[in-house]
C-alpha positions as a printed NumPy array, in Angstrom:
array([[ -80.608, -130.839,  119.913],
       [ -80.032, -128.074,  117.354],
       [ -77.759, -125.101,  117.665],
       [ -80.679, -122.698,  118.213],
       [ -84.11 , -122.538,  119.82 ],
       [ -86.604, -120.032,  118.469],
       [ -89.934, -118.92 ,  119.918],
       [ -92.503, -116.553,  118.417],
       [ -95.164, -114.567,  120.29 ],
       [ -92.926, -114.063,  123.313],
       [ -93.813, -111.016,  125.407],
       [ -91.647, -108.521,  127.219],
       [ -93.128, -106.216,  129.841],
       [ -92.25 , -102.542,  129.224],
       [ -93.637, -100.173,  131.849],
       [ -96.906, -102.037,  132.228],
       [ -97.397, -102.84 ,  128.537],
       [ -96.861, -106.24 ,  126.93 ],
       [ -94.816, -106.006,  123.719],
       [ -94.661, -109.128,  121.587],
       [ -91.631, -110.293,  119.625],
       [ -89.392, -113.226,  118.817],
       [ -86.82 , -114.869,  121.105],
       [ -83.877, -116.947,  119.945],
       [ -81.446, -118.965,  122.058],
       [ -78.161, -119.745,  120.292],
       [ -74.801, -121.015,  121.483],
       [ -73.327, -117.519,  121.337],
       [ -76.127, -115.335,  122.703],
       [ -79.788, -114.748,  123.536],
       [ -81.529, -112.378,  121.11 ],
       [ -84.967, -110.794,  121.503],
       [ -86.479, -108.606,  118.774],
       [ -89.55 , -106.492,  119.479],
       [ -92.236, -106.581,  116.796],
       [ -93.422, -103.089,  117.722],
       [ -90.187, -101.099,  117.601],
       [ -87.74 , -103.494,  115.943],
       [ -85.348, -103.004,  118.867],
       [ -82.969, -105.908,  119.427],
       [ -81.715, -106.987,  122.882],
       [ -78.703, -109.268,  122.801],
       [ -77.232, -111.089,  125.81 ],
       [ -73.884, -112.805,  125.368],
       [ -73.81 , -116.394,  126.548],
       [ -70.801, -115.768,  128.8  ],
       [ -72.673, -113.061,  130.748],
       [ -75.575, -115.291,  131.841],
       [ -75.345, -116.362,  135.469],
       [ -78.97 , -116.972,  136.489],
       [ -82.096, -118.444,  134.86 ],
       [ -85.482, -119.002,  136.498],
       [ -88.654, -120.67 ,  135.182],
       [ -91.801, -119.13 ,  136.673],
       [ -95.574, -119.443,  136.374],
       [ -96.835, -116.029,  135.295],
       [ -99.983, -114.422,  133.876],
       [ -99.217, -115.288,  130.226],
       [ -98.428, -118.945,  130.839],
       [ -94.801, -119.503,  131.843],
       [ -91.911, -117.071,  131.838],
       [ -88.131, -116.989,  132.019],
       [ -86.125, -114.57 ,  134.133],
       [ -82.487, -114.166,  133.095],
       [ -79.745, -112.448,  135.082],
       [ -76.321, -111.312,  133.863],
       [ -73.001, -110.775,  135.551],
       [ -73.336, -107.016,  134.98 ],
       [ -76.508, -106.922,  137.1  ],
       [ -79.124, -106.635,  134.336],
       [ -82.349, -108.638,  134.523],
       [ -84.443, -109.709,  131.519],
       [ -87.919, -111.247,  131.74 ],
       [ -89.786, -112.975,  128.905],
       [ -93.276, -114.468,  129.117],
       [ -95.462, -116.557,  126.827],
       [ -93.857, -120.028,  126.972],
       [ -95.777, -123.29 ,  127.2  ],
       [ -95.366, -125.83 ,  129.975],
       [ -93.873, -128.316,  127.497],
       [ -91.031, -125.91 ,  126.627],
       [ -89.34 , -126.318,  130.019],
       [ -87.444, -129.553,  129.318],
       [ -85.88 , -128.545,  125.99 ],
       [ -84.942, -125.063,  127.26 ],
       [ -83.44 , -126.529,  130.431],
       [ -81.338, -129.026,  128.457],
       [ -80.21 , -126.294,  126.04 ],
       [ -79.122, -124.032,  128.938],
       [ -77.126, -126.848,  130.577],
       [ -75.407, -127.827,  127.343],
       [ -74.554, -124.372,  125.998],
       [ -74.684, -121.84 ,  128.833],
       [ -73.625, -124.053,  131.76 ],
       [ -76.536, -122.501,  133.682],
       [ -79.3  , -124.466,  135.378],
       [ -82.887, -123.381,  134.693],
       [ -84.466, -123.526,  138.167],
       [ -88.198, -123.472,  138.877],
       [ -89.308, -120.581,  141.082],
       [ -92.729, -120.445,  142.727],
       [ -94.529, -117.119,  143.068],
       [ -96.565, -116.14 ,  146.134],
       [-100.261, -115.751,  145.339],
       [-101.612, -115.416,  148.878],
       [-102.336, -111.722,  148.45 ],
       [-100.56 , -110.735,  151.68 ],
       [ -99.372, -107.15 ,  151.962],
       [ -96.825, -107.797,  154.72 ],
       [ -93.469, -109.169,  153.771],
       [ -89.8  , -108.445,  153.149],
       [ -88.411, -105.986,  150.594],
       [ -85.189, -107.171,  148.958],
       [ -83.041, -105.185,  146.543],
       [ -81.431, -107.385,  143.912],
       [ -79.66 , -105.413,  141.22 ],
       [ -82.185, -103.322,  139.273],
       [ -85.201, -105.022,  140.944],
       [ -87.093, -104.445,  144.154],
       [ -88.579, -107.798,  145.136],
       [ -91.412, -108.039,  147.666],
       [ -91.34 , -111.504,  149.216],
       [ -93.734, -113.371,  151.481],
       [ -92.324, -116.481,  153.182],
       [ -89.318, -116.473,  150.812],
       [ -91.607, -116.519,  147.747],
       [ -91.783, -113.511,  145.469],
       [ -95.144, -111.746,  145.459],
       [ -94.213, -109.034,  142.955],
       [ -91.186, -107.237,  141.552],
       [ -90.677, -103.559,  140.78 ],
       [ -88.085, -102.633,  138.106],
       [ -86.349,  -99.664,  139.673],
       [ -85.672,  -98.189,  136.235],
       [ -89.435,  -97.495,  136.045],
       [ -89.318,  -95.287,  139.145],
       [ -89.538,  -91.581,  138.317],
       [ -89.594,  -90.202,  141.86 ],
       [ -89.062,  -91.385,  145.416],
       [ -90.474,  -89.493,  148.417],
       [ -90.074,  -90.287,  152.096],
       [ -92.192,  -89.628,  155.166],
       [ -92.369,  -90.899,  158.688],
       [ -92.047,  -94.682,  158.389],
       [ -93.22 ,  -94.465,  154.771],
       [ -91.656,  -94.475,  151.277],
       [ -93.635,  -93.52 ,  148.159],
       [ -92.518,  -94.622,  144.695],
       [ -93.871,  -92.849,  141.586],
       [ -93.537,  -94.441,  138.153],
       [ -92.966,  -93.392,  134.548],
       [ -96.161,  -93.664,  132.536],
       [ -96.588,  -95.661,  129.337],
       [ -99.059,  -94.196,  126.813],
       [ -99.744,  -97.636,  125.313],
       [-101.365,  -99.02 ,  128.445],
       [-105.058,  -98.672,  129.248],
       [-104.398,  -98.713,  132.994],
       [-101.195,  -97.388,  134.544],
       [ -99.755,  -97.849,  138.025],
       [ -99.081,  -94.361,  139.361],
       [ -97.483,  -95.017,  142.751],
       [ -96.802,  -97.589,  145.455],
       [ -96.38 ,  -96.825,  149.155],
       [ -94.315,  -98.981,  151.485],
       [ -94.612,  -98.844,  155.262],
       [ -91.166,  -99.326,  156.795],
       [ -91.29 , -100.159,  160.541],
       [ -88.644,  -98.525,  162.768],
       [ -85.536, -100.605,  163.341],
       [ -84.797, -101.869,  166.845],
       [ -81.228, -103.002,  166.298],
       [ -79.377, -100.259,  164.401],
       [ -80.32 ,  -96.71 ,  165.332],
       [ -77.454,  -95.051,  163.459],
       [ -79.254,  -95.179,  160.094],
       [ -82.925,  -94.491,  159.528],
       [ -84.473,  -97.529,  157.735],
       [ -86.677,  -95.202,  155.67 ],
       [ -83.656,  -93.3  ,  154.392],
       [ -81.799,  -96.547,  153.716],
       [ -84.78 ,  -97.834,  151.718],
       [ -84.954,  -94.592,  149.687],
       [ -81.204,  -94.625,  148.98 ],
       [ -81.423,  -98.169,  147.6  ],
       [ -84.285,  -97.097,  145.33 ],
       [ -82.614,  -93.918,  144.067],
       [ -79.355,  -95.706,  143.336],
       [ -81.08 ,  -97.662,  140.553],
       [ -84.077,  -95.443,  139.749],
       [ -84.455,  -93.524,  136.498],
       [ -84.494,  -90.146,  138.225],
       [ -82.581,  -87.692,  136.069],
       [ -80.726,  -85.057,  138.01 ],
       [ -78.454,  -82.621,  136.193],
       [ -75.56 ,  -82.965,  138.579],
       [ -71.992,  -82.27 ,  137.561],
       [ -70.75 ,  -80.599,  134.399],
       [ -71.92 ,  -81.301,  130.888],
       [ -69.519,  -83.038,  128.498],
       [ -70.271,  -80.357,  125.903],
       [ -72.927,  -77.784,  125.004],
       [ -74.4  ,  -76.918,  121.603],
       [ -75.986,  -73.459,  121.561],
       [ -79.181,  -72.363,  119.796],
       [ -79.8  ,  -75.39 ,  117.594],
       [ -82.861,  -75.259,  115.33 ],
       [ -85.31 ,  -77.989,  116.274],
       [ -88.32 ,  -78.892,  114.105],
       [ -89.985,  -81.274,  116.567],
       [ -90.455,  -80.017,  119.221],
       [ -90.384,  -76.695,  117.407],
       [ -88.045,  -73.961,  118.563],
       [ -84.401,  -73.254,  119.273],
       [ -82.781,  -75.222,  122.062],
       [ -79.463,  -75.431,  123.836],
       [ -78.42 ,  -79.076,  123.955],
       [ -76.314,  -80.032,  126.969],
       [ -74.651,  -83.402,  126.595],
       [ -74.268,  -85.338,  129.877],
       [ -72.735,  -88.807,  130.275],
       [ -76.103,  -90.574,  130.617],
       [ -78.649,  -88.176,  129.12 ],
       [ -79.025,  -85.071,  126.986],
       [ -80.764,  -81.946,  128.191],
       [ -82.792,  -79.772,  125.782],
       [ -83.079,  -76.295,  127.253],
       [ -85.434,  -73.867,  125.495],
       [ -87.093,  -70.591,  126.343],
       [ -90.33 ,  -72.311,  127.382],
       [ -89.709,  -76.037,  127.81 ],
       [ -86.943,  -78.301,  129.081],
       [ -86.536,  -81.967,  128.186],
       [ -84.225,  -84.566,  129.689],
       [ -83.726,  -87.552,  127.382],
       [ -81.884,  -90.642,  128.704],
       [ -79.694,  -92.329,  126.124],
       [ -81.421,  -95.637,  126.914],
       [ -84.6  ,  -94.3  ,  125.259],
       [ -82.861,  -93.622,  121.925],
       [ -83.794,  -96.264,  119.353],
       [ -82.141,  -95.017,  116.161],
       [ -80.17 ,  -92.119,  114.706],
       [ -80.668,  -90.792,  111.159],
       [ -78.59 ,  -88.294,  109.174],
       [ -80.527,  -87.191,  106.078],
       [ -79.533,  -84.636,  103.418],
       [ -82.156,  -82.052,  102.474],
       [ -83.302,  -81.95 ,   98.858],
       [ -81.752,  -78.489,   98.4  ],
       [ -78.304,  -79.976,   99.216],
       [ -77.637,  -77.057,  101.577],
       [ -79.166,  -78.443,  104.782],
       [ -79.074,  -81.646,  106.828],
       [ -81.648,  -83.344,  109.051],
       [ -80.463,  -85.158,  112.179],
       [ -83.288,  -87.367,  113.483],
       [ -83.333,  -89.115,  116.868],
       [ -85.969,  -91.841,  117.309],
       [ -87.216,  -92.151,  120.915],
       [ -89.13 ,  -94.826,  122.819],
       [ -90.739,  -93.834,  125.113],
       [ -91.345,  -90.409,  123.568],
       [ -90.834,  -87.051,  125.227],
       [ -94.004,  -85.293,  126.377],
       [ -95.279,  -81.732,  126.206],
       [ -98.731,  -81.652,  127.769],
       [-100.832,  -84.141,  125.808],
       [ -98.44 ,  -84.09 ,  122.843],
       [ -95.97 ,  -86.935,  122.366],
       [ -92.787,  -86.547,  120.344],
       [ -91.443,  -89.89 ,  119.121],
       [ -88.788,  -88.132,  117.041],
       [ -86.388,  -85.315,  117.802],
       [ -85.532,  -83.573,  114.498],
       [ -82.693,  -81.054,  114.219],
       [ -82.045,  -78.972,  111.09 ],
       [ -78.507,  -77.817,  110.232],
       [ -76.957,  -75.742,  107.5  ],
       [ -73.984,  -77.397,  105.824],
       [ -72.095,  -74.105,  105.946],
       [ -72.107,  -73.911,  109.769],
       [ -68.765,  -74.926,  111.302],
       [ -67.83 ,  -75.495,  114.92 ],
       [ -64.722,  -75.994,  117.031],
       [ -65.605,  -78.214,  119.987],
       [ -63.694,  -78.914,  123.197],
       [ -64.984,  -81.647,  125.503],
       [ -65.15 ,  -80.924,  129.206],
       [ -63.03 ,  -83.983,  130.026],
       [ -59.346,  -84.753,  130.26 ],
       [ -57.675,  -86.445,  127.316],
       [ -57.165,  -89.599,  129.376],
       [ -60.87 ,  -89.739,  130.32 ],
       [ -61.909,  -89.169,  126.7  ],
       [ -59.65 ,  -91.973,  125.48 ],
       [ -60.784,  -94.366,  128.217],
       [ -64.496,  -93.563,  127.854],
       [ -64.885,  -93.309,  124.082],
       [ -62.006,  -95.521,  122.867],
       [ -60.96 ,  -93.279,  119.989],
       [ -64.47 ,  -92.398,  118.803],
       [ -64.046,  -88.858,  120.111],
       [ -61.111,  -86.595,  120.891],
       [ -60.874,  -83.721,  123.326],
       [ -60.568,  -81.08 ,  120.587],
       [ -62.611,  -81.479,  117.382],
       [ -63.626,  -79.179,  114.555],
       [ -65.796,  -79.495,  111.461],
       [ -69.352,  -78.955,  110.286],
       [ -71.879,  -78.458,  113.065],
       [ -74.039,  -81.406,  111.988],
       [ -70.958,  -83.66 ,  111.893],
       [ -69.99 ,  -82.69 ,  115.44 ],
       [ -73.491,  -83.283,  116.84 ],
       [ -73.932,  -86.621,  115.058],
       [ -70.45 ,  -87.801,  116.028],
       [ -70.949,  -86.983,  119.724],
       [ -74.4  ,  -88.599,  119.79 ],
       [ -73.159,  -91.737,  118.064],
       [ -70.374,  -92.16 ,  120.637],
       [ -72.585,  -91.55 ,  123.681],
       [ -75.663,  -93.499,  122.541],
       [ -73.492,  -96.266,  121.022],
       [ -75.783,  -96.747,  118.019],
       [ -75.126,  -96.622,  114.305],
       [ -76.263,  -93.648,  112.247],
       [ -78.61 ,  -94.545,  109.383],
       [ -78.108,  -92.634,  106.135],
       [ -79.952,  -92.924,  102.784],
       [ -78.917,  -95.837,  100.608],
       [ -78.419,  -96.052,   96.853],
       [ -81.779,  -94.542,   95.912],
       [ -81.694,  -91.473,   93.679],
       [ -84.809,  -89.669,   92.512],
       [ -85.522,  -88.019,   89.18 ],
       [ -83.69 ,  -84.843,   90.219],
       [ -80.711,  -86.753,   91.595],
       [ -81.732,  -86.229,   95.247],
       [ -81.932,  -89.102,   97.738],
       [ -85.488,  -88.219,   98.729],
       [ -88.906,  -87.598,   97.183],
       [ -91.065,  -84.537,   97.717],
       [ -94.594,  -85.51 ,   98.755],
       [ -97.422,  -84.686,  101.14 ],
       [ -98.641,  -86.597,  104.179],
       [-101.735,  -85.523,  106.108],
       [-101.976,  -82.198,  104.21 ],
       [ -98.382,  -81.235,  105.051],
       [ -95.56 ,  -81.228,  102.53 ],
       [ -92.351,  -83.073,  103.397],
       [ -89.649,  -85.435,  102.178],
       [ -89.811,  -89.235,  101.925],
       [ -86.448,  -91.035,  102.191],
       [ -86.207,  -94.622,  100.885],
       [ -83.616,  -96.314,  103.125],
       [ -81.922,  -99.677,  102.857],
       [ -84.298, -101.195,  105.419],
       [ -87.3  ,  -98.908,  105.451],
       [ -88.823,  -95.512,  104.714],
       [ -88.673,  -92.34 ,  106.798],
       [ -90.755,  -89.213,  106.239],
       [ -89.844,  -85.806,  107.629],
       [ -91.112,  -83.893,  109.119],
       [ -94.712,  -83.194,  110.089],
       [ -95.531,  -85.681,  111.46 ],
       [ -92.394,  -87.837,  111.227],
       [ -92.998,  -91.448,  110.163],
       [ -90.556,  -94.374,  110.15 ],
       [ -91.657,  -97.637,  108.537],
       [ -89.423, -100.712,  108.495],
       [ -89.653, -103.14 ,  105.57 ],
       [ -90.318, -106.024,  107.944],
       [ -93.521, -104.391,  109.24 ],
       [ -94.833, -103.496,  105.759],
       [ -97.525, -105.779,  104.368],
       [ -97.772, -104.216,  100.901],
       [ -97.4  , -100.983,   98.957],
       [ -99.582,  -99.509,   96.239],
       [ -99.142,  -96.948,   93.474],
       [-102.382,  -95.021,   92.942],
       [-103.528,  -92.169,   90.766],
       [-103.48 ,  -88.726,   92.317],
       [-106.903,  -87.616,   93.516],
       [-106.577,  -84.032,   92.313],
       [-104.46 ,  -84.173,   89.162],
       [-103.014,  -86.648,   86.701],
       [ -99.632,  -84.935,   86.959],
       [ -98.871,  -86.773,   90.209],
       [ -99.502,  -90.106,   91.917],
       [ -99.945,  -91.438,   95.447],
       [ -97.728,  -93.961,   97.215],
       [ -99.623,  -96.035,   99.786],
       [ -98.03 ,  -98.246,  102.452],
       [-100.046, -100.763,  104.45 ],
       [ -98.542, -102.362,  107.554],
       [ -99.145, -105.817,  108.965],
       [-101.055, -104.207,  111.859],
       [-103.59 , -102.818,  109.346],
       [-102.45 ,  -99.177,  109.401],
       [-102.245,  -97.327,  106.087],
       [ -99.98 ,  -94.406,  105.228],
       [-100.637,  -92.424,  102.04 ],
       [ -97.929,  -90.154,  100.631],
       [ -99.586,  -88.037,   97.964],
       [ -98.701,  -85.434,   95.301],
       [ -95.549,  -87.222,   94.148],
       [ -94.317,  -85.973,   90.777],
       [ -94.908,  -88.474,   87.992],
       [ -91.212,  -88.339,   87.024],
       [ -90.403,  -90.101,   90.315],
       [ -92.618,  -93.074,   89.51 ],
       [ -90.053,  -95.173,   87.623],
       [ -87.307,  -94.67 ,   90.224],
       [ -89.589,  -95.469,   93.168],
       [ -91.117,  -98.501,   91.445],
       [ -87.661,  -99.919,   90.674],
       [ -86.595,  -99.356,   94.308],
       [ -89.668, -101.11 ,   95.74 ],
       [ -89.276, -103.926,   93.238],
       [ -85.594, -104.379,   94.122],
       [ -86.445, -104.575,   97.844],
       [ -88.989, -107.32 ,   97.02 ],
       [ -91.897, -105.588,   98.708],
       [ -95.351, -106.853,   97.822],
       [ -96.995, -104.41 ,   95.406],
       [-100.758, -104.284,   95.799],
       [-101.469, -104.011,   92.1  ],
       [-103.478, -106.284,   89.842],
       [-100.926, -106.447,   87.043],
       [ -98.166, -107.274,   89.489],
       [-100.141, -109.865,   91.407],
       [-101.09 , -111.725,   88.257],
       [ -97.406, -112.243,   87.63 ],
       [ -96.776, -113.612,   91.114],
       [ -98.388, -116.973,   90.281],
       [ -99.066, -118.072,   93.835],
       [ -95.761, -117.331,   95.514],
       [ -96.056, -117.835,   99.249],
       [ -93.362, -115.402,  100.339],
       [ -95.134, -112.062,  100.696],
       [ -91.875, -110.125,  100.507],
       [ -90.602, -111.469,   97.18 ],
       [ -91.769, -111.125,   93.613],
       [ -92.117, -114.159,   91.377],
       [ -89.961, -113.117,   88.467],
       [ -87.138, -110.817,   87.601],
       [ -89.03 , -108.855,   84.967],
       [ -88.255, -105.159,   84.959],
       [ -91.43 , -104.168,   83.086],
       [ -93.741, -101.568,   84.581],
       [ -96.869, -103.517,   85.533],
       [ -98.766, -100.421,   86.614],
       [ -98.099,  -98.686,   83.298],
       [ -99.167, -101.747,   81.307],
       [-102.43 , -101.986,   83.231],
       [-103.19 ,  -98.296,   82.746],
       [-102.571,  -98.629,   78.975],
       [-104.8  , -101.706,   78.759],
       [-107.637, -100.014,   80.639],
       [-107.39 ,  -96.96 ,   78.418],
       [-107.477,  -99.121,   75.281],
       [-110.553, -101.075,   76.442],
       [-112.463,  -97.951,   77.323],
       [-111.419,  -96.277,   74.077],
       [-112.905,  -99.176,   72.095],
       [-116.162,  -98.883,   74.015],
       [-116.444,  -95.155,   73.348],
       [-115.693,  -94.557,   69.655],
       [-118.719,  -92.274,   69.406],
       [-118.011,  -89.978,   72.35 ],
       [-120.143,  -86.99 ,   73.263],
       [-119.126,  -83.432,   72.31 ],
       [-117.421,  -80.996,   74.686],
       [-120.704,  -79.201,   75.348],
       [-122.446,  -82.254,   76.834],
       [-123.24 ,  -82.631,   80.559],
       [-121.073,  -84.387,   83.168],
       [-123.141,  -87.555,   82.771],
       [-121.535,  -88.139,   79.367],
       [-118.07 ,  -88.284,   80.986],
       [-115.822,  -90.678,   79.043],
       [-113.642,  -92.84 ,   81.304],
       [-111.579,  -93.829,   78.304],
       [-110.181,  -90.327,   78.035],
       [-109.171,  -90.263,   81.691],
       [-107.346,  -93.572,   81.623],
       [-105.798,  -92.816,   78.247],
       [-104.396,  -89.634,   79.762],
       [-103.047,  -91.638,   82.685],
       [-101.315,  -94.068,   80.341],
       [ -99.757,  -91.171,   78.503],
       [ -98.67 ,  -89.522,   81.757],
       [ -96.538,  -92.562,   82.583],
       [ -95.407,  -93.253,   78.996],
       [ -92.419,  -91.169,   78.009],
       [ -92.94 ,  -92.075,   74.325],
       [ -96.632,  -91.327,   74.186],
       [ -97.812,  -88.718,   71.711],
       [ -99.897,  -85.71 ,   72.645],
       [-103.42 ,  -86.445,   73.901],
       [-106.507,  -86.024,   71.757],
       [-107.538,  -82.896,   73.592],
       [-104.314,  -81.108,   72.626],
       [-104.91 ,  -81.884,   68.949],
       [-108.203,  -79.99 ,   68.664],
       [-107.919,  -76.895,   66.506],
       [-104.362,  -77.403,   65.172],
       [-102.477,  -79.687,   62.799],
       [-100.374,  -82.397,   64.473],
       [ -98.926,  -84.249,   61.478],
       [ -95.943,  -85.455,   63.472],
       [ -98.145,  -87.013,   66.117],
       [-100.296,  -88.64 ,   63.424],
       [ -97.26 ,  -90.189,   61.787],
       [ -96.059,  -91.602,   65.115],
       [ -99.397,  -93.165,   65.88 ],
       [-100.95 ,  -94.112,   62.563],
       [-103.63 ,  -96.135,   64.292],
       [-105.131,  -92.972,   65.736],
       [-104.973,  -90.977,   62.492],
       [-108.353,  -92.08 ,   61.054],
       [-110.018,  -91.404,   64.403],
       [-108.539,  -87.915,   64.691],
       [-109.583,  -86.927,   61.148],
       [-113.054,  -88.355,   61.628],
       [-113.572,  -86.415,   64.84 ],
       [-112.499,  -83.153,   63.249],
       [-114.792,  -83.629,   60.25 ],
       [-117.775,  -84.566,   62.412],
       [-117.381,  -81.956,   65.128],
       [-117.482,  -78.957,   62.783],
       [-120.893,  -79.789,   61.211],
       [-122.267,  -80.56 ,   64.678],
       [-121.238,  -77.133,   65.884],
       [-122.815,  -75.521,   62.799],
       [-126.062,  -77.368,   63.493],
       [-126.094,  -76.039,   67.027],
       [-125.436,  -72.527,   65.792],
       [-128.329,  -72.814,   63.297],
       [-130.465,  -74.346,   66.085],
       [-131.94 ,  -76.889,   63.678],
       [-133.988,  -79.825,   64.852],
       [-131.846,  -82.53 ,   63.334],
       [-131.575,  -86.018,   64.839],
       [-129.258,  -86.569,   67.797],
       [-126.207,  -88.749,   67.312],
       [-126.63 ,  -92.301,   68.617],
       [-124.979,  -93.503,   71.811],
       [-122.288,  -96.169,   71.904],
       [-122.879,  -99.547,   73.507],
       [-120.991,  -98.415,   76.594],
       [-123.06 ,  -95.234,   77.008],
       [-126.328,  -97.169,   76.572],
       [-125.215,  -99.613,   79.261],
       [-124.039,  -96.752,   81.524],
       [-127.394,  -94.937,   81.343],
       [-129.211,  -98.105,   82.341],
       [-126.768,  -98.971,   85.153],
       [-126.183,  -95.495,   86.647],
       [-128.935,  -95.669,   89.277],
       [-127.842,  -99.145,   90.37 ],
       [-124.249,  -97.936,   90.82 ],
       [-125.482,  -94.965,   92.878],
       [-127.57 ,  -97.205,   95.133],
       [-124.712,  -99.666,   95.698],
       [-122.241,  -96.848,   96.456],
       [-124.005,  -94.1  ,   98.474],
       [-122.392,  -90.675,   98.222],
       [-120.277,  -91.538,   95.176],
       [-119.288,  -88.582,   92.963],
       [-119.981,  -88.254,   89.225],
       [-116.36 ,  -88.913,   88.273],
       [-116.194,  -91.904,   90.601],
       [-119.382,  -93.272,   88.977],
       [-117.642,  -93.178,   85.6  ],
       [-114.534,  -94.817,   87.026],
       [-116.579,  -97.562,   88.685],
       [-118.628,  -98.044,   85.536],
       [-115.49 ,  -98.447,   83.445],
       [-114.289, -101.227,   85.736],
       [-117.685, -102.977,   85.619],
       [-117.847, -102.671,   81.801],
       [-114.469, -104.385,   81.427],
       [-115.665, -107.258,   83.593],
       [-118.792, -107.916,   81.469],
       [-118.735, -111.106,   79.423],
       [-118.784, -111.232,   75.659],
       [-122.43 , -112.3  ,   75.577],
       [-123.525, -109.44 ,   77.827],
       [-121.634, -106.876,   75.731],
       [-123.123, -108.334,   72.528],
       [-126.606, -107.353,   73.747],
       [-125.593, -103.702,   74.051],
       [-123.656, -103.787,   70.782],
       [-126.884, -104.917,   69.068],
       [-128.819, -102.046,   70.655],
       [-126.117,  -99.579,   69.61 ],
       [-126.197, -100.891,   66.028],
       [-129.948, -100.523,   65.884],
       [-129.724,  -96.974,   67.247],
       [-127.102,  -96.112,   64.615],
       [-129.289,  -97.433,   61.785],
       [-132.235,  -95.394,   63.04 ],
       [-129.972,  -92.346,   63.224],
       [-128.777,  -92.794,   59.622],
       [-132.358,  -93.166,   58.398],
       [-133.531,  -90.109,   60.338],
       [-130.532,  -88.132,   59.075],
       [-131.388,  -88.905,   55.427],
       [-135.015,  -87.922,   55.956],
       [-133.916,  -84.681,   57.623]])
């Protein structure tokens, strides 16, 4: 038998919702990683003292107990997995995997047993159902009755709101009411937050972006309390997934981001992130409301009774010690301006996108955190409103797409190099052609550092330019829109060595640009010589012959209605873009037909011009 056993598609029940993930048994520990949140639960092998194999709704499940009283349940195993898991547990954990039958009689009369963090309802010594007491939000008592209310999970379609237990009066011991004893056992393990005792420390009037406002933050041993003018929030440290400390682009402010699961609620609004904004110039002297011995014993040198420094450093240091999680900061990425973030827009709101070592985070409205492991591919796209910017699209394995728009074109090279270095799949034709059938969706096939997107844009511009040598004048209608100009501009936007565009050369001498790009010189001179007589003809309002159309324009006029019918609601500019793509895909024989028609039209034009 190997050193590890791994299982995919294993489910963990979280407040009525099944979250899938991966489970690994090794000699040292048991590790479960959630696919939804990326949260990792690790159980040391020496702490395991109980293991049960049970028939449950999703096949078979394992219930693990630890010496500290925690219980973990995982479902989704097959019947054939029992033997190899049982042998692995005996060999490495010295724990026997026992089979436990569940009661399915449907009886509602039985015995309630409290075992660590679980309330087990048993019928004839067989468990009918179990209630994790950490899911209990409130416990109320009545005459011979106890009512349990539960925390709600927004991811579930149907939620269990409450359960009522009838507790018969005791005949043997009259000194303690059985109802009160039942309620005390529930409350001892329930997740009922009560602000009893003194806070460890208090931070006054901190600026909070989500939820918006200024809040006093009271730090308690097991939870933090946000106290504002209108709303109060109590956040248990067990709901904190990650901590982020991010510098603002102006280098004068800092974001401190707390990722929460489950989120805090304000009416129908859910806040998955708590974002605090600090000024770097704010300092604070902090004294913890604990003795020096208690501080040393509780925090083991992570905190001291008296501390001083920047306000954001004090808050992040205290939170790191109490939550016991690492603080994520930006990695080695540096943008065009030297900042560790990129200015962009998401859902019509401007914000900052931070490329991290293991993901991306956007602040602040709405906050978005995307881990590399849940990203299927990324895409660099042209900006929809201007060629001075581009869009960065991220598609997840669940099919969700996030578009960060209005990114300055100067950031393109830095962001492309970062994505390429992290071996994310780039959804781009030029890049995919170079992959040559690699199976690993996270890695690229070669180590080339060339800009595939830039090369493709240049190639498209060149192809369209060749198909549109005889372009229409500036006074023509929108239907004579030349896609070659648009893509040529795009290629120049991303080419730091590109000369000025054709449009900037009209009406002035650009000898330097002509010397740099000699290939374009004949075209520029020809256009200038031809445009002036054409304008004179229009001014004289003569009835001379109209210039002939190019092969591309002849094909476009014949294909325009078909493109409109195949793409209902498409705009004029999108028609030209689509037509350019279709023209490039035409075969040589098909293009030769339109070249012949264009040649014939040109000969007729020359003949008519001589007669005129």
